[in-house]
mmCIF file of C-alpha atoms in Angstrom:
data_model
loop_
_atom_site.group_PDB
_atom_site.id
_atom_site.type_symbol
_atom_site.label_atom_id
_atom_site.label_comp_id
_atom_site.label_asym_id
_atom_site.label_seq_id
_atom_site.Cartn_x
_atom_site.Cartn_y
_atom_site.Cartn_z
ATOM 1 C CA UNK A 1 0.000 0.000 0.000
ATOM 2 C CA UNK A 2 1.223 3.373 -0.774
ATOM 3 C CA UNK A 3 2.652 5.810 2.011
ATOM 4 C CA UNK A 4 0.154 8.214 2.900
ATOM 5 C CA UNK A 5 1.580 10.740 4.706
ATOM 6 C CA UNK A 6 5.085 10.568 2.822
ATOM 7 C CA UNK A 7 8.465 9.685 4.013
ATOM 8 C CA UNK A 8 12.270 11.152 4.655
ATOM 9 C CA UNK A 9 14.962 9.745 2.371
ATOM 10 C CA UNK A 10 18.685 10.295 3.867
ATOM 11 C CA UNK A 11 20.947 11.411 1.131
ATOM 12 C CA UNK A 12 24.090 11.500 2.703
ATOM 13 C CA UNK A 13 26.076 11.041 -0.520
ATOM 14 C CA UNK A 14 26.093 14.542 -2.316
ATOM 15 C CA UNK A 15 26.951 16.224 0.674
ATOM 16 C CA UNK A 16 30.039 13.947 1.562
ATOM 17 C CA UNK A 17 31.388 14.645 -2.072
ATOM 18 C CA UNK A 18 31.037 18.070 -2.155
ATOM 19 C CA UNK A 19 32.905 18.299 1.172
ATOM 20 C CA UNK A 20 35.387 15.741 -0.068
ATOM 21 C CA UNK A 21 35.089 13.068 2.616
ATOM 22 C CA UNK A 22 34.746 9.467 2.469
ATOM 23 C CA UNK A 23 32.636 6.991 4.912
ATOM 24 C CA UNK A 24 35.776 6.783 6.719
ATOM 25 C CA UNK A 25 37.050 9.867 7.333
ATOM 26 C CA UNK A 26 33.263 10.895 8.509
ATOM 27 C CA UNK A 27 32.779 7.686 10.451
ATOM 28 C CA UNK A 28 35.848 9.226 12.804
ATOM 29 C CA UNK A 29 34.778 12.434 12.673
ATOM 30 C CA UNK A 30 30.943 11.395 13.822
ATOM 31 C CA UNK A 31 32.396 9.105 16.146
ATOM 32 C CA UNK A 32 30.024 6.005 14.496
ATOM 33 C CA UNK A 33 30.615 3.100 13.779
ATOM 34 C CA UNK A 34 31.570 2.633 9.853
ATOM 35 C CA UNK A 35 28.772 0.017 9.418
ATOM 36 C CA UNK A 36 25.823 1.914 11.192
ATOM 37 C CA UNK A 37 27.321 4.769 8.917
ATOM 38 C CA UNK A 38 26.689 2.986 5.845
ATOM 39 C CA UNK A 39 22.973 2.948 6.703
ATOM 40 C CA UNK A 40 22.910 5.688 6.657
ATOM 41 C CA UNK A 41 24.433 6.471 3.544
ATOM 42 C CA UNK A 42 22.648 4.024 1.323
ATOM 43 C CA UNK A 43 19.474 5.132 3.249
ATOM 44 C CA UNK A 44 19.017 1.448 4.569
ATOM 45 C CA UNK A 45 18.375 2.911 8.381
ATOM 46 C CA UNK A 46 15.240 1.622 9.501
ATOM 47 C CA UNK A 47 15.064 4.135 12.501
ATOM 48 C CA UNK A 48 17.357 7.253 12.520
ATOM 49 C CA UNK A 49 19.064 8.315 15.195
ATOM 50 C CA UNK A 50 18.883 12.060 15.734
ATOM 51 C CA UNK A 51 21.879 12.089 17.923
ATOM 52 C CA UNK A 52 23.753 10.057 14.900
ATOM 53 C CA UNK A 53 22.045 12.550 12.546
ATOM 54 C CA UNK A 54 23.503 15.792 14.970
ATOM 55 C CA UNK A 55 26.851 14.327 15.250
ATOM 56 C CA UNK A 56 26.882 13.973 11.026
ATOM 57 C CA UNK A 57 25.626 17.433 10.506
ATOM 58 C CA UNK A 58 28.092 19.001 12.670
ATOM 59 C CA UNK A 59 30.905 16.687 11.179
ATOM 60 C CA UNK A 60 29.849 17.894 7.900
ATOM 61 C CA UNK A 61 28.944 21.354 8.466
ATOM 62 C CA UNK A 62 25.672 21.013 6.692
ATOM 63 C CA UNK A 63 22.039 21.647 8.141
ATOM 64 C CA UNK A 64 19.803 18.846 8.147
ATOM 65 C CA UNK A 65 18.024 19.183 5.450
ATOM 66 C CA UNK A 66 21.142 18.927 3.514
ATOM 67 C CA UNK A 67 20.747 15.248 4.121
ATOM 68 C CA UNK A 68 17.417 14.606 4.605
ATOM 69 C CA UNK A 69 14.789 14.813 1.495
ATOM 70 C CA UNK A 70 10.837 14.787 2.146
ATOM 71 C CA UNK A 71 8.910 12.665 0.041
ATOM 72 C CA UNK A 72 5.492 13.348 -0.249
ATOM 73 C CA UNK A 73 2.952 10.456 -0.133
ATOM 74 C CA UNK A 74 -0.389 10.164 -1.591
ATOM 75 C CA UNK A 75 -2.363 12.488 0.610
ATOM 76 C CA UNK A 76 0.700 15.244 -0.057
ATOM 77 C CA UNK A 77 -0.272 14.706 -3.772
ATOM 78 C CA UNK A 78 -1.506 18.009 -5.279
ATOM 79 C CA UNK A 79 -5.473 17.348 -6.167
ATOM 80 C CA UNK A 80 -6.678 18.263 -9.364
ATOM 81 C CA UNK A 81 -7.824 21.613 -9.836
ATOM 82 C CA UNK A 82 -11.406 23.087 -11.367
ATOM 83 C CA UNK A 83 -11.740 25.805 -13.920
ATOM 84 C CA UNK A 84 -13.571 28.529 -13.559
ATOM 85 C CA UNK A 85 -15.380 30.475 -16.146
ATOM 86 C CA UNK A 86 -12.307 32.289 -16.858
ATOM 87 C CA UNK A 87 -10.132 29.195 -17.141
ATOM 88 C CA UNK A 88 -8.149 30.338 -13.453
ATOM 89 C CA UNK A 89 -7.498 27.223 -11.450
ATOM 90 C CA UNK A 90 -8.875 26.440 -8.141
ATOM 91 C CA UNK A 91 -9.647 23.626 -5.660
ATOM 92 C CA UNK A 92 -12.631 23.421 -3.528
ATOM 93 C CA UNK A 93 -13.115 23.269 -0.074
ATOM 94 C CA UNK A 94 -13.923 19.156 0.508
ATOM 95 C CA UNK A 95 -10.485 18.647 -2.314
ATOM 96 C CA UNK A 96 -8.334 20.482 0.102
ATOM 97 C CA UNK A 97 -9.758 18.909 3.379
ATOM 98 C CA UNK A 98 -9.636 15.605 1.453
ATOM 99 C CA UNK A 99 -6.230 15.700 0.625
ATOM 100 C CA UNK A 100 -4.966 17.377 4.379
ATOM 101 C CA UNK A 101 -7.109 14.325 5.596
ATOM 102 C CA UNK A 102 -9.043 17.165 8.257
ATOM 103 C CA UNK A 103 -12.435 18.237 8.126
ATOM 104 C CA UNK A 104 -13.684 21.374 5.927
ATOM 105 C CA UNK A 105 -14.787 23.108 9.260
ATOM 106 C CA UNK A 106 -10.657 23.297 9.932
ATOM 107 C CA UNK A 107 -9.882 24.361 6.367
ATOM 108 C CA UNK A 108 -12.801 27.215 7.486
ATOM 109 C CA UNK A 109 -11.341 27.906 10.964
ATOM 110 C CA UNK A 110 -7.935 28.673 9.624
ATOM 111 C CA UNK A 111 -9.406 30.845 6.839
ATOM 112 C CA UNK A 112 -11.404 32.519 9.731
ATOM 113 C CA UNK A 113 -8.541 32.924 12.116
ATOM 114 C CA UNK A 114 -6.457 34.464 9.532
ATOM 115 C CA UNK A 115 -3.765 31.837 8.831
ATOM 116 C CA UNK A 116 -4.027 31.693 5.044
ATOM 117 C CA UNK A 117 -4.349 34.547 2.466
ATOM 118 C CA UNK A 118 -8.111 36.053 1.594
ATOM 119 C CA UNK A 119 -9.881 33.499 -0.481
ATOM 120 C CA UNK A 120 -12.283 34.577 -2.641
ATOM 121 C CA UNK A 121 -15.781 33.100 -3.883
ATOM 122 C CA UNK A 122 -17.959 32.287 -6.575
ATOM 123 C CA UNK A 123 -21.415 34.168 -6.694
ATOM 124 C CA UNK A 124 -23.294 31.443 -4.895
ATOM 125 C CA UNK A 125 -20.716 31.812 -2.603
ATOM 126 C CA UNK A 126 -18.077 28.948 -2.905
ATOM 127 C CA UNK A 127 -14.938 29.264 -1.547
ATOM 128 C CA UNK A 128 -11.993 29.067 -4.226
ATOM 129 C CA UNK A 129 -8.750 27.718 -2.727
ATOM 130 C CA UNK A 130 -5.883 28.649 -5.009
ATOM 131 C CA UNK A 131 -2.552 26.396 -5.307
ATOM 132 C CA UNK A 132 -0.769 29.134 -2.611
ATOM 133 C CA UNK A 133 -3.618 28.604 -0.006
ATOM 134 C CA UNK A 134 -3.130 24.724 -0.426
ATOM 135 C CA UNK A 135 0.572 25.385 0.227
ATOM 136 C CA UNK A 136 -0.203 27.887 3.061
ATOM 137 C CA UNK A 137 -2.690 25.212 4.420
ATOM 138 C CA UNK A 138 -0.066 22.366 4.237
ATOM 139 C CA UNK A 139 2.056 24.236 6.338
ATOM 140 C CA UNK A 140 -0.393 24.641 8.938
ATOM 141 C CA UNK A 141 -1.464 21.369 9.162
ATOM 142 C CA UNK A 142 2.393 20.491 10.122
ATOM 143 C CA UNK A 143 2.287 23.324 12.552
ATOM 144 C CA UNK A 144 -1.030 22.023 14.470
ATOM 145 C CA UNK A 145 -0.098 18.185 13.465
ATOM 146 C CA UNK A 146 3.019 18.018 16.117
ATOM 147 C CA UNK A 147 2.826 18.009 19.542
ATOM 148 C CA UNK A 148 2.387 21.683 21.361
ATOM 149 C CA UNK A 149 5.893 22.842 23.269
ATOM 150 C CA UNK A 150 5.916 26.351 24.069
ATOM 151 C CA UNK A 151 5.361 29.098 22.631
ATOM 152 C CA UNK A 152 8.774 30.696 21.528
ATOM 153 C CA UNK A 153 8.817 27.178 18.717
ATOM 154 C CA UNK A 154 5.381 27.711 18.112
ATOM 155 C CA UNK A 155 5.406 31.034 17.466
ATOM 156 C CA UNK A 156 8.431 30.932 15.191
ATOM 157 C CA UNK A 157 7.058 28.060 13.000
ATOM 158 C CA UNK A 158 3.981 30.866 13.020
ATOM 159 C CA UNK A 159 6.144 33.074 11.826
ATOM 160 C CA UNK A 160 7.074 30.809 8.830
ATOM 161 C CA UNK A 161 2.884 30.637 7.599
ATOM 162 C CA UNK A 162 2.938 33.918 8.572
ATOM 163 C CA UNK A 163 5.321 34.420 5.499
ATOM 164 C CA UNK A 164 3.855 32.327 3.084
ATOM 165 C CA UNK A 165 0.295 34.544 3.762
ATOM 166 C CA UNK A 166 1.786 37.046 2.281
ATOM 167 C CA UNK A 167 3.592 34.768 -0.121
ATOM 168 C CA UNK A 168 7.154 36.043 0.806
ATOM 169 C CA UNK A 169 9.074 32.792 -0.068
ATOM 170 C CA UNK A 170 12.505 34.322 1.044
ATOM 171 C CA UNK A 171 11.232 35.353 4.575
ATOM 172 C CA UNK A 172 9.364 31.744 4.732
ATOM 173 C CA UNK A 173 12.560 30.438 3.982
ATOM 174 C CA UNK A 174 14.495 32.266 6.362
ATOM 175 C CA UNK A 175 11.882 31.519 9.113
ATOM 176 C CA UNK A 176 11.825 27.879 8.076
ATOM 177 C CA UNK A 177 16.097 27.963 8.493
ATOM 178 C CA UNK A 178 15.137 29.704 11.626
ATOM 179 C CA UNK A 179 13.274 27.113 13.336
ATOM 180 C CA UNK A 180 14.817 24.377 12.674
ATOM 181 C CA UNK A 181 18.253 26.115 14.207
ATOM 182 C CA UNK A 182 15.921 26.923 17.158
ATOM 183 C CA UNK A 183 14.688 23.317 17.419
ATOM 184 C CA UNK A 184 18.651 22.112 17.218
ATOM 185 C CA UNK A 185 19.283 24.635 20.414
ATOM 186 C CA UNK A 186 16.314 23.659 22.012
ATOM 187 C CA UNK A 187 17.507 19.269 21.342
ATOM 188 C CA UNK A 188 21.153 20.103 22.338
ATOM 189 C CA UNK A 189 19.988 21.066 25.806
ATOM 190 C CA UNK A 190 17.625 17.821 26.087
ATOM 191 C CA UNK A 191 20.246 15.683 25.624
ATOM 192 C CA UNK A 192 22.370 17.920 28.598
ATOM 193 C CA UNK A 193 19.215 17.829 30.284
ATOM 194 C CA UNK A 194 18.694 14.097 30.166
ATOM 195 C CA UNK A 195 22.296 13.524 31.275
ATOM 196 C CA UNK A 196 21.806 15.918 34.400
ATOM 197 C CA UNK A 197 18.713 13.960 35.198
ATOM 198 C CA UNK A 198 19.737 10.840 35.199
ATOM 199 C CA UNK A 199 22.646 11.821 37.445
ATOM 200 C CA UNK A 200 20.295 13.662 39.706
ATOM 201 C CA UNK A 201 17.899 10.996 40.638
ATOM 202 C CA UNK A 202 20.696 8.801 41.091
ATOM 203 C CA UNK A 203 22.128 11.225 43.550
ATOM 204 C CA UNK A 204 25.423 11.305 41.083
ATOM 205 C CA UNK A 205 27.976 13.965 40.756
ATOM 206 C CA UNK A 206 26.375 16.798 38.871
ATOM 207 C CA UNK A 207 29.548 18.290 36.244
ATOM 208 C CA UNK A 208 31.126 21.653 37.790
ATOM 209 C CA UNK A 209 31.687 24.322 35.580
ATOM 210 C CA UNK A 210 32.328 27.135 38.118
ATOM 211 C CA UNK A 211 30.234 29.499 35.832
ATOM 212 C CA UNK A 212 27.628 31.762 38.071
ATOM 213 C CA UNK A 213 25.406 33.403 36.471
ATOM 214 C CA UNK A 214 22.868 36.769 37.143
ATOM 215 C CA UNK A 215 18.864 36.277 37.059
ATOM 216 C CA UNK A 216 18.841 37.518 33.325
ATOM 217 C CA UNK A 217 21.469 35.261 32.240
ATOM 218 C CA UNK A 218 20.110 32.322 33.786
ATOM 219 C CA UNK A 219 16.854 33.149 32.263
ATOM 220 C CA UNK A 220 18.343 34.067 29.079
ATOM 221 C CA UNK A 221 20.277 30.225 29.323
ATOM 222 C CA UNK A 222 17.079 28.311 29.615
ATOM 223 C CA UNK A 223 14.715 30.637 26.716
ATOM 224 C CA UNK A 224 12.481 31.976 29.657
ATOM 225 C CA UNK A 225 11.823 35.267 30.961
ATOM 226 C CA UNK A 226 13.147 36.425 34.223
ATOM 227 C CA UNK A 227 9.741 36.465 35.357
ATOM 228 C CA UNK A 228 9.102 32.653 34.632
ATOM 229 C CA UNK A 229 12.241 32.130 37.319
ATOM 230 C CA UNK A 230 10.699 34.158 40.095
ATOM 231 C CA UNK A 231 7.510 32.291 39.807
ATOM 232 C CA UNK A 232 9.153 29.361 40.155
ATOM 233 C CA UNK A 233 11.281 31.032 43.291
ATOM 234 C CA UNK A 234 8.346 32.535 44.668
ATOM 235 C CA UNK A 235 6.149 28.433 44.399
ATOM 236 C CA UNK A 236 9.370 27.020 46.194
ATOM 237 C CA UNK A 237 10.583 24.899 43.089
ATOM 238 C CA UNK A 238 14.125 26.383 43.951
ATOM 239 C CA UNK A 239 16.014 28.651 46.825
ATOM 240 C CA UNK A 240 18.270 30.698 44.739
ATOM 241 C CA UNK A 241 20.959 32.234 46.618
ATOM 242 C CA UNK A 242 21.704 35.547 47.171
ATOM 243 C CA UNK A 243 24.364 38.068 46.924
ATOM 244 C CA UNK A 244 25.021 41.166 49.834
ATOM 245 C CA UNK A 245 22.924 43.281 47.760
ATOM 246 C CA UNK A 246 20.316 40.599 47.470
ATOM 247 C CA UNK A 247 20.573 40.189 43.597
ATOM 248 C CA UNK A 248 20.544 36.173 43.085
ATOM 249 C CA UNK A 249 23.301 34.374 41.914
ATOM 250 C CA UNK A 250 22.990 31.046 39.931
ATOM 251 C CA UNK A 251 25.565 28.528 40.220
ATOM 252 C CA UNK A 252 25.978 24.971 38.299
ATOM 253 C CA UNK A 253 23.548 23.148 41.075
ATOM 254 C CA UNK A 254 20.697 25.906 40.560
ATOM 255 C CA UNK A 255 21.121 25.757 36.576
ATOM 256 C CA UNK A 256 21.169 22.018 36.429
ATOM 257 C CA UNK A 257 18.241 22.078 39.121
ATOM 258 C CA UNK A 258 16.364 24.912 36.368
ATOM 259 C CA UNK A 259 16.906 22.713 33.172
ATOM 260 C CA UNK A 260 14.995 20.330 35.056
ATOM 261 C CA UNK A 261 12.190 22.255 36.598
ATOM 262 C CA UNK A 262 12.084 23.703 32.532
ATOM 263 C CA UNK A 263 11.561 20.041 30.904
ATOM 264 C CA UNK A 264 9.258 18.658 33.295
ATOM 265 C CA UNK A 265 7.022 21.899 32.575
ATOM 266 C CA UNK A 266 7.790 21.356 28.968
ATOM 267 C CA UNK A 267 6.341 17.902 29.128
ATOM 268 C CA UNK A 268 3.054 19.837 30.878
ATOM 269 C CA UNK A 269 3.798 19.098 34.744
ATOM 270 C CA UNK A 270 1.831 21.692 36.555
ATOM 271 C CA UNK A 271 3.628 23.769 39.103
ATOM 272 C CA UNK A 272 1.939 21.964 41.887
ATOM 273 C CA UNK A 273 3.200 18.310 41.025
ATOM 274 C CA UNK A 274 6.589 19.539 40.501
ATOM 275 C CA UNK A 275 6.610 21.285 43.711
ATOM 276 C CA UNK A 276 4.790 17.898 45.317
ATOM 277 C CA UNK A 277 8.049 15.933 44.186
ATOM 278 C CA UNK A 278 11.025 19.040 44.443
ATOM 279 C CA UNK A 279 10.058 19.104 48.325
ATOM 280 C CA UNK A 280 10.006 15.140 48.712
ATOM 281 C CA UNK A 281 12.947 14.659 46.597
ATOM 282 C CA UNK A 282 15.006 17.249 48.604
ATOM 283 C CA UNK A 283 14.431 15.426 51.607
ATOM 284 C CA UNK A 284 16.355 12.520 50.413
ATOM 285 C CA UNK A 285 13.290 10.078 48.705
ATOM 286 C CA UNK A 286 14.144 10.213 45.134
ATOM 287 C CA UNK A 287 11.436 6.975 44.919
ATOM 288 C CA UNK A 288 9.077 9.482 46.298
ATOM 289 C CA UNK A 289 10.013 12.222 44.308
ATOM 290 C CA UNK A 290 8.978 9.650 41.687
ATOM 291 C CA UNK A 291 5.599 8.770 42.375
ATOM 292 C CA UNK A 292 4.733 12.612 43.940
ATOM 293 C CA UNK A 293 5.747 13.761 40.355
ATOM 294 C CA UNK A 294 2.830 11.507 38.387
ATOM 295 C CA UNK A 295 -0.320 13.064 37.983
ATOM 296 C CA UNK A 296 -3.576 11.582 39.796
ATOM 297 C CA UNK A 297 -4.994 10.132 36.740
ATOM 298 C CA UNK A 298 -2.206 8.853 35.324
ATOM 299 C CA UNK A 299 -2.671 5.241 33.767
ATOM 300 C CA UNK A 300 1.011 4.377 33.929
ATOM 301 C CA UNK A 301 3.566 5.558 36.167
ATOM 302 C CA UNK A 302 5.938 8.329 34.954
ATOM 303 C CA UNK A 303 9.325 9.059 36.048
ATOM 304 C CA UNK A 304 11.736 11.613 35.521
ATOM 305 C CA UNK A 305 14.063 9.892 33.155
ATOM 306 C CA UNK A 306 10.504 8.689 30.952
ATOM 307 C CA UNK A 307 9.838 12.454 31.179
ATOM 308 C CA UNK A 308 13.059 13.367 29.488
ATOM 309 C CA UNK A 309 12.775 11.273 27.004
ATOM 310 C CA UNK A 310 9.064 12.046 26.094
ATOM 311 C CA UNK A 311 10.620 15.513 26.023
ATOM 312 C CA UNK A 312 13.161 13.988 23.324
ATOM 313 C CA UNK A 313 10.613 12.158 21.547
ATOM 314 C CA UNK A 314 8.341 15.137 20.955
ATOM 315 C CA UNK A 315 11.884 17.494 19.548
ATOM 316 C CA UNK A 316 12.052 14.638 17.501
ATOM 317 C CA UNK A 317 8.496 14.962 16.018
ATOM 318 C CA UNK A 318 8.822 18.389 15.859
ATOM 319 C CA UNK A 319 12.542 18.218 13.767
ATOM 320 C CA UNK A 320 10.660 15.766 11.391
ATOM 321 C CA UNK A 321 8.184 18.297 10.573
ATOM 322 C CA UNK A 322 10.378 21.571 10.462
ATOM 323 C CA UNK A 323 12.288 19.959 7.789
ATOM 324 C CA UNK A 324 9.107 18.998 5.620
ATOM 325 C CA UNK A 325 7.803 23.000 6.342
ATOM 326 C CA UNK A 326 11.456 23.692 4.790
ATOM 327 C CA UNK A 327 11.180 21.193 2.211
ATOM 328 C CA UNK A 328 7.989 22.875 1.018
ATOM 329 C CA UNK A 329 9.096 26.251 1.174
ATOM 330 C CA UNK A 330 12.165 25.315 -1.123
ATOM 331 C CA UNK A 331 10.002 23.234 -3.791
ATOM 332 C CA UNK A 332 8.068 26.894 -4.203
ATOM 333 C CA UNK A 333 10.889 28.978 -3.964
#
């Protein structure tokens, strides 16, 4: 049966000869083994790696989408168009819900909410999608289709339809680039994340830096607002020290302790639970912290390692679809 939502093809090739180096050289410089490599290369890998995929991109100096290809499937297939009286060609609203696979209502909501460009109608008052509004509309559905994060990724793959309404295909392009370096930022700290969770519940040794850091740095480290720390501060999810002129100073144990607090509320902890298992944990019952931390109607019991890696798993998802919103963008361009 054919794909219907499309696939990625790895197309490592190109990119390896244009930089001059061989499955060798990059094997070494990735630091992976030469036969997973070769997966790779001949696009054999059944499930890709995105640390293997980080580790080639920065060994090759190439963005992601250097060596990763959309292909559409069927339900990415552009639908046959009508012809008006004039011989203009445009899709109605069932052909574009049909192909998104969503209901027309959402094709009307985003036209309502102002996500797509003005489309006009017939005089019995039929909407007539044009081929940019399907593209516009493709994008969105990739926006809404992947799990919600916060708002700073959301907002800048907004900013990408936001673009594309106006049908500036450099600026969509430059958003798309834009996200997707925002979404490798926001990974790179998951896996740092990850690692200082794993050594926290196991009461390891946390790595010392020796860096301190003011309230606006430490804010400006994690992507929140200074504001977002004190509320934390203020619902006892942290005791931040203090300097003699009571401006708070951030060391490596009240970072590492932040980048915590920041992916458990990334993975939609309320305050509360996190506060419920901060207090228990802090008295020395990491098992507690564990159980204080799952929410009360929780089918299966989540712990803070699962939470990290749900927190990977949903980058992931998101990755996968920045590089198909880029991957449109450059087939209109």
């Amino acid at each position: 049966m054919p794909e219907q939502w499309g696939h990625f093809d790895i197309i490592l090739g190109s990119v390896m000869s244009r930089k001059g180096i061989d499955s060798g050289k990059l094997a070494q410089l990735a630091h992976v083994q030469r036969s997973q490599l070769n997966l790779y290369i001949t696009n054999e890998i059944k499930r890709p790696d995105l640390g293997v995929l980080a580790r080639i991109c920065t060994a090759l100096a190439c963005d992601i989408g250097e060596i990763m290809k959309f292909i559409p499937g069927e339900s990415a297939a552009k639908p046959k168009p009508i012809l008006n009286t004039s011989g203009e060609a445009f899709y109605r609203t069932g052909q574009i819900a049909q192909e998104l696979g969503v209901h027309p209502n959402t094709i009307r909501f985003y036209e309502r909410i102002g996500l797509i460009s003005p489309v006009e109608r017939t005089e019995n008052r039929y909407r007539q999608f044009t081929y940019r509004h399907l593209t516009q509309l493709r994008v969105c559905r990739l926006i809404f289709g992947t799990p919600y994060t916060n708002r700073t990724l959301r907002n800048t793959a907004f900013s990408v339809a936001a673009a594309l309404k106006s049908w500036d295909v450099e600026l969509a392009l430059t958003n798309a680039e834009a996200y997707q370096h925002l979404l490798e930022k926001e990974y790179a700290s998951a896996l740092e994340t990850a690692s200082l969770l794993k050594n926290w519940t196991e009461k390891g040794q946390l790595p010392g830096t020796g860096n301190v850091y003011s309230h606006k740095e430490a804010a400006s480290l994690l992507g929140v607002t200074p504001e977002v720390l004190r509320n934390w501060e203020r619902n006892g999810l942290i005791c931040v020290p203090r300097q003699p002129d009571q401006s708070r100073v951030y060391g490596d144990e009240e970072i590492a302790r932040l980048r915590i607090i920041y992916m458990l509320r990334q993975n939609h902890y309320s305050i509360s639970a996190i506060q419920r298992s901060m207090l228990i944990f802090d008295s020395g019952n990491s098992a507690g912290a564990v159980l204080a931390l799952n929410q009360p109607a929780a089918d299966l019991e989540i712990e803070f390692v699962s939470a990290g890696d749900h927190w990977l798993d949903t980058l992931a998802s998101l990755t996968i679809s920045a590089a198909a919103i880029k991957q449109i963008v450059v087939e209109i361009r």
